[in-house]
Tab-separated table of C-alpha atoms and ligand atoms in Angstrom:
chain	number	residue	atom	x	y	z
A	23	UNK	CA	-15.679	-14.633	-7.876
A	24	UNK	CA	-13.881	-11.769	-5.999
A	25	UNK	CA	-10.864	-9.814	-6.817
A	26	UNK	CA	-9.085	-6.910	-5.886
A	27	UNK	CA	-7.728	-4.732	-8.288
A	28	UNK	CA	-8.596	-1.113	-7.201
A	29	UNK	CA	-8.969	-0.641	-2.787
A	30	UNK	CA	-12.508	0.867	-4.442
A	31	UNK	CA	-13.795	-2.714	-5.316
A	32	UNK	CA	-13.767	-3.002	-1.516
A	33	UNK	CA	-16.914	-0.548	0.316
A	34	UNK	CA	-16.278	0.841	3.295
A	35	UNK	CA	-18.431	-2.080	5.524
A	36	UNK	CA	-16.007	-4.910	3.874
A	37	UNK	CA	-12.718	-2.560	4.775
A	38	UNK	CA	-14.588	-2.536	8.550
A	39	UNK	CA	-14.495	-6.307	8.143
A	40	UNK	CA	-11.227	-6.721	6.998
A	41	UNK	CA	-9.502	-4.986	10.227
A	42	UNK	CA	-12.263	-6.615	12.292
A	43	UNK	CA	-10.818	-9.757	11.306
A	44	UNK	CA	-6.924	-8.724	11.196
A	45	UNK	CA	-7.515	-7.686	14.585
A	46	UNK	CA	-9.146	-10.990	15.473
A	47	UNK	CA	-6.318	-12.477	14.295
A	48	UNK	CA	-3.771	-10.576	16.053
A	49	UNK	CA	-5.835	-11.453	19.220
A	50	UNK	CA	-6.371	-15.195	18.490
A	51	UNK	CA	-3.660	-16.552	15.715
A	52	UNK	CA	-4.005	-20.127	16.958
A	53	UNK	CA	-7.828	-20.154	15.794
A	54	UNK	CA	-6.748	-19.406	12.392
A	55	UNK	CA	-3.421	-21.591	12.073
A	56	UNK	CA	-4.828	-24.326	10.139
A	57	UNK	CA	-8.349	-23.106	8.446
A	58	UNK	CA	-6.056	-22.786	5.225
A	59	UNK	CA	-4.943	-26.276	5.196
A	60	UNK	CA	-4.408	-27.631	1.616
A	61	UNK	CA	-4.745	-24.369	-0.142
A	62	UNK	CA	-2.410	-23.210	-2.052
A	63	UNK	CA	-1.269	-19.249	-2.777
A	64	UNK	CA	0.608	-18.511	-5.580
A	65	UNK	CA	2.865	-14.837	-5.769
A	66	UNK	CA	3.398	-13.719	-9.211
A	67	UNK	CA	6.063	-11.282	-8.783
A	68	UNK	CA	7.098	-9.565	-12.487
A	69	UNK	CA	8.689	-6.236	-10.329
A	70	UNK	CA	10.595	-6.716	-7.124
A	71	UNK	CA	9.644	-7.131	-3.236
A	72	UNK	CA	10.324	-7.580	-0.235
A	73	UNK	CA	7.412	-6.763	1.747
A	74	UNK	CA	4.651	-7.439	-0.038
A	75	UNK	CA	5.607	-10.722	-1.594
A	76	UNK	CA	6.938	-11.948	1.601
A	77	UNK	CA	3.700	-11.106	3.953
A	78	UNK	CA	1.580	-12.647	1.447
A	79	UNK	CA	3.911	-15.717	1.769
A	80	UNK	CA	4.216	-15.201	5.478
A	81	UNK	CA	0.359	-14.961	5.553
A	82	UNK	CA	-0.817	-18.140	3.630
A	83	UNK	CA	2.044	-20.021	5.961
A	84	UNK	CA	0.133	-18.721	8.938
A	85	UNK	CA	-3.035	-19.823	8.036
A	86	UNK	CA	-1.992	-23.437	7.235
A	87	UNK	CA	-1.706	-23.481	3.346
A	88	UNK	CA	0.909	-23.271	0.683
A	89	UNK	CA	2.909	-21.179	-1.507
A	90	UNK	CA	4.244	-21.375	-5.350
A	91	UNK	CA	5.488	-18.593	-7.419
A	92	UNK	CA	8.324	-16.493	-9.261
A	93	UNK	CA	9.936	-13.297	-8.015
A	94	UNK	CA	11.316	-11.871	-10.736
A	95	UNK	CA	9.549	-12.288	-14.709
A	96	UNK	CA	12.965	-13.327	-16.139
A	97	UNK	CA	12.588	-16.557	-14.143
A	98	UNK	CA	8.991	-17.024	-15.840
A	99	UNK	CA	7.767	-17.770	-19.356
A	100	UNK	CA	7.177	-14.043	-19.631
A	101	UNK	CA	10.486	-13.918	-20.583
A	102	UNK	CA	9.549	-15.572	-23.625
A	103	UNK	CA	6.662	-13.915	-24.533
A	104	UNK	CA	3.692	-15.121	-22.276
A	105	UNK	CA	1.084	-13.282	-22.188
A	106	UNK	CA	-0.415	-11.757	-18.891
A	107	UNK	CA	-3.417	-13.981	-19.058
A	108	UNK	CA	-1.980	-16.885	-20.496
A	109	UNK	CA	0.074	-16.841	-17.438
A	110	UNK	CA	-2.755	-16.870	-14.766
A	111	UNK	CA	-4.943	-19.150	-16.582
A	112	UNK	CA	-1.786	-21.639	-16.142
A	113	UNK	CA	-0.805	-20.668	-12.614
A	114	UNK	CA	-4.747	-21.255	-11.574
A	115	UNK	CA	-4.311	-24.738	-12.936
A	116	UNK	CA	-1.932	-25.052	-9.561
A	117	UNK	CA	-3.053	-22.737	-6.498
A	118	UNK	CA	-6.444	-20.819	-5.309
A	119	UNK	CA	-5.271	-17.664	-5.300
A	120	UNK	CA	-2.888	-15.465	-6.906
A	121	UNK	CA	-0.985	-12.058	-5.720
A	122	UNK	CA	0.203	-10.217	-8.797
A	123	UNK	CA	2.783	-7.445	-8.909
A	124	UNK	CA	3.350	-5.979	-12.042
A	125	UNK	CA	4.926	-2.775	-14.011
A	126	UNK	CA	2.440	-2.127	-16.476
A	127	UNK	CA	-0.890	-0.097	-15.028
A	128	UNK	CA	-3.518	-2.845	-15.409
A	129	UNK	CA	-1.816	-5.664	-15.815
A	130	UNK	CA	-3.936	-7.162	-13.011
A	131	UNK	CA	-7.108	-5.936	-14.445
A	132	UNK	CA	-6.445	-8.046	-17.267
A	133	UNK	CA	-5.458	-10.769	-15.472
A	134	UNK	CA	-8.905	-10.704	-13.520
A	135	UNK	CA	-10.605	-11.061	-16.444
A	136	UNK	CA	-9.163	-14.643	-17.648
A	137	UNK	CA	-8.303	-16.117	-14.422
A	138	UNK	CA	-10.227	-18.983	-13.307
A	139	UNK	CA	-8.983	-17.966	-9.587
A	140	UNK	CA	-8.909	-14.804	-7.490
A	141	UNK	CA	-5.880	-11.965	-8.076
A	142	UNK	CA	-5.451	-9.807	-5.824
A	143	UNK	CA	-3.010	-7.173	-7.053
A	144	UNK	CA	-0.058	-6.462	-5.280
A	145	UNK	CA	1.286	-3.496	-7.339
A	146	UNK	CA	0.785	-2.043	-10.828
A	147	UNK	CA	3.217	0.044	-12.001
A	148	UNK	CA	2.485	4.125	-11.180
A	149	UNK	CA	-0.855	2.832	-10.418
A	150	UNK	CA	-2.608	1.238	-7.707
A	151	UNK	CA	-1.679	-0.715	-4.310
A	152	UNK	CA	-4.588	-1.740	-2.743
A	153	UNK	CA	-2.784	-4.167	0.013
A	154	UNK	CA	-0.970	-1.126	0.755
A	155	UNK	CA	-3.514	0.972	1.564
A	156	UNK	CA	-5.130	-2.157	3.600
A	157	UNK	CA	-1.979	-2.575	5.774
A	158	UNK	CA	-2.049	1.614	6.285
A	159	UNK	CA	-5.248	1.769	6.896
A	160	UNK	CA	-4.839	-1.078	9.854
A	161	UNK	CA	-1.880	0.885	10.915
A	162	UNK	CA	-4.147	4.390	11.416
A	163	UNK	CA	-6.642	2.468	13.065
A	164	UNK	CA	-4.337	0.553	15.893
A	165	UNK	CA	-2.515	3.867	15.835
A	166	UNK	CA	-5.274	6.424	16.189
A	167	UNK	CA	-8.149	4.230	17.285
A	168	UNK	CA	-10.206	5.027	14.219
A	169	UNK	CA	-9.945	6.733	10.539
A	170	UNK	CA	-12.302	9.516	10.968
A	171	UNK	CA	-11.522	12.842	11.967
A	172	UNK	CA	-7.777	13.063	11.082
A	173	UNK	CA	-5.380	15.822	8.733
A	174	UNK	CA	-3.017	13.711	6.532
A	175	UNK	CA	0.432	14.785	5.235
A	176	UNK	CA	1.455	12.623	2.265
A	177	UNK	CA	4.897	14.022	1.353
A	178	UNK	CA	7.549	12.907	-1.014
A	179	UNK	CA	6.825	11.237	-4.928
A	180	UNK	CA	2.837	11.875	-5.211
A	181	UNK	CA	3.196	11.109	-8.637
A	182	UNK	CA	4.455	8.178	-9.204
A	183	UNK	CA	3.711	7.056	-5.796
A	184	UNK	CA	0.622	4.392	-6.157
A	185	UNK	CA	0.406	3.586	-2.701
A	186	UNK	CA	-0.755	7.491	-2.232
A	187	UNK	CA	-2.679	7.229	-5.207
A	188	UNK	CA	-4.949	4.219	-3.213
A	189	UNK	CA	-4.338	5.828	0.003
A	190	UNK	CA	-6.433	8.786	-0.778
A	191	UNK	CA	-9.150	6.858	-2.517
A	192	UNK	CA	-9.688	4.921	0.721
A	193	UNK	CA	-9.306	8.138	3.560
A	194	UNK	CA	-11.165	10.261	0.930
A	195	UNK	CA	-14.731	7.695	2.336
A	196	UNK	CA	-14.104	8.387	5.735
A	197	UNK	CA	-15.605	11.594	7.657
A	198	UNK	CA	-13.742	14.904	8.418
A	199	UNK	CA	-10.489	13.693	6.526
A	200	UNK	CA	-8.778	16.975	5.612
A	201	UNK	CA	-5.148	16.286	3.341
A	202	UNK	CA	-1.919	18.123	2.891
A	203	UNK	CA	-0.417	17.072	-0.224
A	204	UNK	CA	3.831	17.817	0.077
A	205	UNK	CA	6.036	17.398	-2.943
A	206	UNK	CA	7.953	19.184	-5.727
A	207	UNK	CA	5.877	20.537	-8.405
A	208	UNK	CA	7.435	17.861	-10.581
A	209	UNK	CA	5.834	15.166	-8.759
A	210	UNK	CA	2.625	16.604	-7.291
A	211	UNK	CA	-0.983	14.474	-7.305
A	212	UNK	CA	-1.958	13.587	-11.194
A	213	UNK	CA	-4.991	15.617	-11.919
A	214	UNK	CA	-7.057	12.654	-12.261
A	215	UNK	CA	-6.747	12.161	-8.654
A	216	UNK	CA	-7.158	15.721	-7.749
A	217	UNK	CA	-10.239	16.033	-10.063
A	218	UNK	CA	-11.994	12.736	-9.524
A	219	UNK	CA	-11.410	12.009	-6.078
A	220	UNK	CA	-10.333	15.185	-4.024
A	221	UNK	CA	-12.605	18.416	-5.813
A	222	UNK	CA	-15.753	15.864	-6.759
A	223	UNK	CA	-16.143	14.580	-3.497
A	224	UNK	CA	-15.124	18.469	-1.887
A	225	UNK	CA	-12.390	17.067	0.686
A	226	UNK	CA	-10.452	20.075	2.178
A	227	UNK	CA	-6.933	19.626	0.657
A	228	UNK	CA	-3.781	21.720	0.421
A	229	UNK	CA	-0.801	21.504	-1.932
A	230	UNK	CA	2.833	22.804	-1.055
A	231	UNK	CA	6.050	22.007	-1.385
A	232	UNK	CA	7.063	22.605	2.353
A	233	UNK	CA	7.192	19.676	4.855
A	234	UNK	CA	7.712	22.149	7.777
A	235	UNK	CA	5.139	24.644	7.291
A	236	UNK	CA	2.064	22.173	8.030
A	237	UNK	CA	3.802	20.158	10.270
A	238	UNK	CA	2.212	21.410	13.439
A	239	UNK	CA	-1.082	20.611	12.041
A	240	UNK	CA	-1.052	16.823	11.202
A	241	UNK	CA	-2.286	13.760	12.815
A	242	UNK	CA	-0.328	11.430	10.642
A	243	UNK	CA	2.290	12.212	8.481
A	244	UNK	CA	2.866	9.639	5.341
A	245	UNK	CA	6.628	9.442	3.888
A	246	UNK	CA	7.057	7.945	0.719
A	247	UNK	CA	10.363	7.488	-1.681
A	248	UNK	CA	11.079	8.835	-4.972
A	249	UNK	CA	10.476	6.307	-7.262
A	250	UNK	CA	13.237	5.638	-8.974
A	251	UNK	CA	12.135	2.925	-11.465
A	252	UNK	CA	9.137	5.145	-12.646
A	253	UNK	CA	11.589	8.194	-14.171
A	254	UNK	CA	12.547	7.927	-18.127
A	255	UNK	CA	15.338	10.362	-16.998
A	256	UNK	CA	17.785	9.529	-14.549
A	257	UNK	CA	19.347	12.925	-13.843
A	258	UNK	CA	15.824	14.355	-13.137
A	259	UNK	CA	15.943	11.116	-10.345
A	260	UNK	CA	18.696	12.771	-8.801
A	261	UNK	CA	17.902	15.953	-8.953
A	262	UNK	CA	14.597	15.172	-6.879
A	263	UNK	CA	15.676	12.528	-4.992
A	264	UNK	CA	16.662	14.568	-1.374
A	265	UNK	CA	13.811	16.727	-1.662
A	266	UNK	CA	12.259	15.762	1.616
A	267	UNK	CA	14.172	14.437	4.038
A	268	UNK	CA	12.826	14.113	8.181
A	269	UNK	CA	14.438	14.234	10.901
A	270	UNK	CA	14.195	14.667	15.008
A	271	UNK	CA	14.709	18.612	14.184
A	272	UNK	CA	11.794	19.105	11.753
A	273	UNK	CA	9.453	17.247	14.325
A	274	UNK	CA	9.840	19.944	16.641
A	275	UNK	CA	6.276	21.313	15.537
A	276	UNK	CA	4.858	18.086	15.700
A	277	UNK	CA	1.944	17.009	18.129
A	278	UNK	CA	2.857	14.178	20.197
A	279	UNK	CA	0.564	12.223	18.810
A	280	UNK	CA	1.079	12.489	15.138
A	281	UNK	CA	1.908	8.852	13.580
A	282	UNK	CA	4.694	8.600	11.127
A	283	UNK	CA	3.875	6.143	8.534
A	284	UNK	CA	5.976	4.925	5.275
A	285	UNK	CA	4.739	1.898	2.798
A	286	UNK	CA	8.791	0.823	2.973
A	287	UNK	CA	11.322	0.398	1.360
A	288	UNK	CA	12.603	3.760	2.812
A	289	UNK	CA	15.850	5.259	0.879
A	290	UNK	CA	17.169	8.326	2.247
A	291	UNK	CA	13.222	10.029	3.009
A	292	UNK	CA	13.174	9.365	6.955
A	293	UNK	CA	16.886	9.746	8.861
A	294	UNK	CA	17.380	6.467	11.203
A	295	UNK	CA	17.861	8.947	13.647
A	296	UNK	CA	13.573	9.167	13.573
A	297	UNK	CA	13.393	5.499	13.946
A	298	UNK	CA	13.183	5.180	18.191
A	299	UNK	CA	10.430	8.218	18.208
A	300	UNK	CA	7.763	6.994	19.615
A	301	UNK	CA	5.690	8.635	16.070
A	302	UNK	CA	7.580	6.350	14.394
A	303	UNK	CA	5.165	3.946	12.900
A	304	UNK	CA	6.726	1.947	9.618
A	305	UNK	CA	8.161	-1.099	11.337
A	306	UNK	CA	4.891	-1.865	13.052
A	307	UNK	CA	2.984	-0.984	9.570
A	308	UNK	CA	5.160	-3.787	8.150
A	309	UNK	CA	3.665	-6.244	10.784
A	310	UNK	CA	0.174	-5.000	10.407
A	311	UNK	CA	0.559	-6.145	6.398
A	312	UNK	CA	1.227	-9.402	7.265
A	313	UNK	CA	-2.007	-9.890	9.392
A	314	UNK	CA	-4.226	-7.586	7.113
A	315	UNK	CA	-3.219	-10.099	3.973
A	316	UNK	CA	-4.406	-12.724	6.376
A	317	UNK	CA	-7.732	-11.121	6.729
A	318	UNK	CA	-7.959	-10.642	3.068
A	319	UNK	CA	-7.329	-14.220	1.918
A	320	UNK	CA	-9.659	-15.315	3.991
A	321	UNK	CA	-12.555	-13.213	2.218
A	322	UNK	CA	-11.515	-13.617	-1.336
A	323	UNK	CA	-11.494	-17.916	-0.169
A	324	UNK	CA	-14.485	-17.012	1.190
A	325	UNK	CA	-13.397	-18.632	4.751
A	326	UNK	CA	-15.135	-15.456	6.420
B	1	CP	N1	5.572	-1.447	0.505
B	1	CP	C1	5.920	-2.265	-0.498
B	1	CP	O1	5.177	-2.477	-1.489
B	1	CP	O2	7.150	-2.839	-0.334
B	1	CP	P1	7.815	-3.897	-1.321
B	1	CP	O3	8.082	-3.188	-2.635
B	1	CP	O4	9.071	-4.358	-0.651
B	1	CP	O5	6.836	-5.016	-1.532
């Protein structure tokens, strides 16, 4: 049985697949309405969402099955002490396949291991967000018509920020990636990342702490929000919170052809005022996730 924990228990060839199908489906979504009928998906949602739990719902609608679940763990038997894998070997008593978000790094590792269905997780704390990374990496490849060749800006909360944390896992396979990492010192790439992924595998990368001095340079330019939830000290929050904020003036430098992505929710990181540049890419991002969750259902049910 298949899960996916880490966007690295996916190679490169079953990524390929994965937006082969999405964009099958996006061509053809009446050949897929029903080939889920009488399956059920279950969204085990311990943090919140709106996105993520939503397009997974959205997507198991689409292809003809079901959906069951909790959206917040004070509505579950967590709240009275359940256990992580108690919990999914219950909840795979009732559906095929469960999305799991959850605060604690690992949590859907564990759950993996006792399940009796797929997980698939849909957020772990600081960690990992492999779905994420599947709906950006759609979103680069409708955008830019492929996911070689390309200089990445990833600017705002790189720490605590795991949807940049599985976003450079999955560019760092592709060829001629080059990436400019923008944040505050505070809240720069953990080393792990750096070390493991970036220096091992000798991908050009640059760190700074100014969104307008590499602007000129970038074919895609990734916003993300400081994460709030993740700080133990809330004045440190605020302090950081503004640090990068775009707008039509710093795009000036821009090519005309960079892409301006953000994983959503966006606080105060991209100005509205962006929203009706043609760059801007996060509202049709959104959509992609909905079709690229599709695409993944289908291969952990084994449909494709
Ligand atoms: N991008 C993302 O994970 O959004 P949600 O937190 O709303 O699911």
């Amino acid at each position: 049985m298949k899960h996916l924990i880490d966007i690295m228990d996916l190679s490169v060839a079953e990524i390929d697949e994965l937006i082969e199908t999405a964009l099958d489906i996006i061509k053809d979504p009446e050949k897929y309405q029903d080939v889920l009928r009488h399956k059920k998906l279950a969204t085990l949602f311990f943090e919140p969402s709106t996105r993520t739990r939503l397009s997974f719902e959205s997507a198991m609608l689409s292809l003809g099955g079901s959906v069951l679940g909790f959206s917040e763990a004070q509505s579950s038997s967590a709240a009275k002490g359940e256990s992580v894998a108690d919990t999914v070997r219950v909840v795979g008593c009732y559906a095929d396949i469960i999305a799991m978000r959850h605060p604690k790094e690992g949590a859907p590792l564990v759950a993996s291991m006792f399940s009796p269905v797929p997980i698939i997780n849909a957020g772990d704390g600081g960690h990992n967000h492999p779905t994420q990374t599947l709906t950006d990496l759609l979103t680069i490849r409708r955008e830019k018509g492929g996911l070689d060749n390309l200089t990445i800006g990833i600017c705002g909360d790189l720490k605590y920020g795991r949807t940049v944390h599985s976003l450079i896992n999955a560019m760092s396979r592709y060829r001629n990636i080059r990436f400019v990492l923008i944040s505050p010192d505070e809240l720069k790439v953990p080393d792990y990342i750096i070390n493991d992924v970036l220096k091992k595998k000798n991908i050009p990368f640059k760190e700074t702490a100014s969104l307008e001095d590499s602007m000129e340079d970038l074919d895609i330019l990734y916003m993300t929000r400081v994460q709030r939830e993740r700080f133990f000290d809330e004045s440190e929050y605020m302090r950081l919170k503004d640090s990068y904020i775009l707008t039509p003036e710093k795009l000036i430098n821009a090519k005309k052809t960079m892409s301006i992505l953000h994983p959503l929710p966006r606080v105060n990181e991209i100005s509205v005022a962006v929203d009706n540049d043609e760059r801007a890419c996060y509202f049709r991002q959104v959509l992609n996730g909905k079709f690229i969750r599709m695409a993944l259902i289908l291969k952990l049910l084994e449909v494709i």
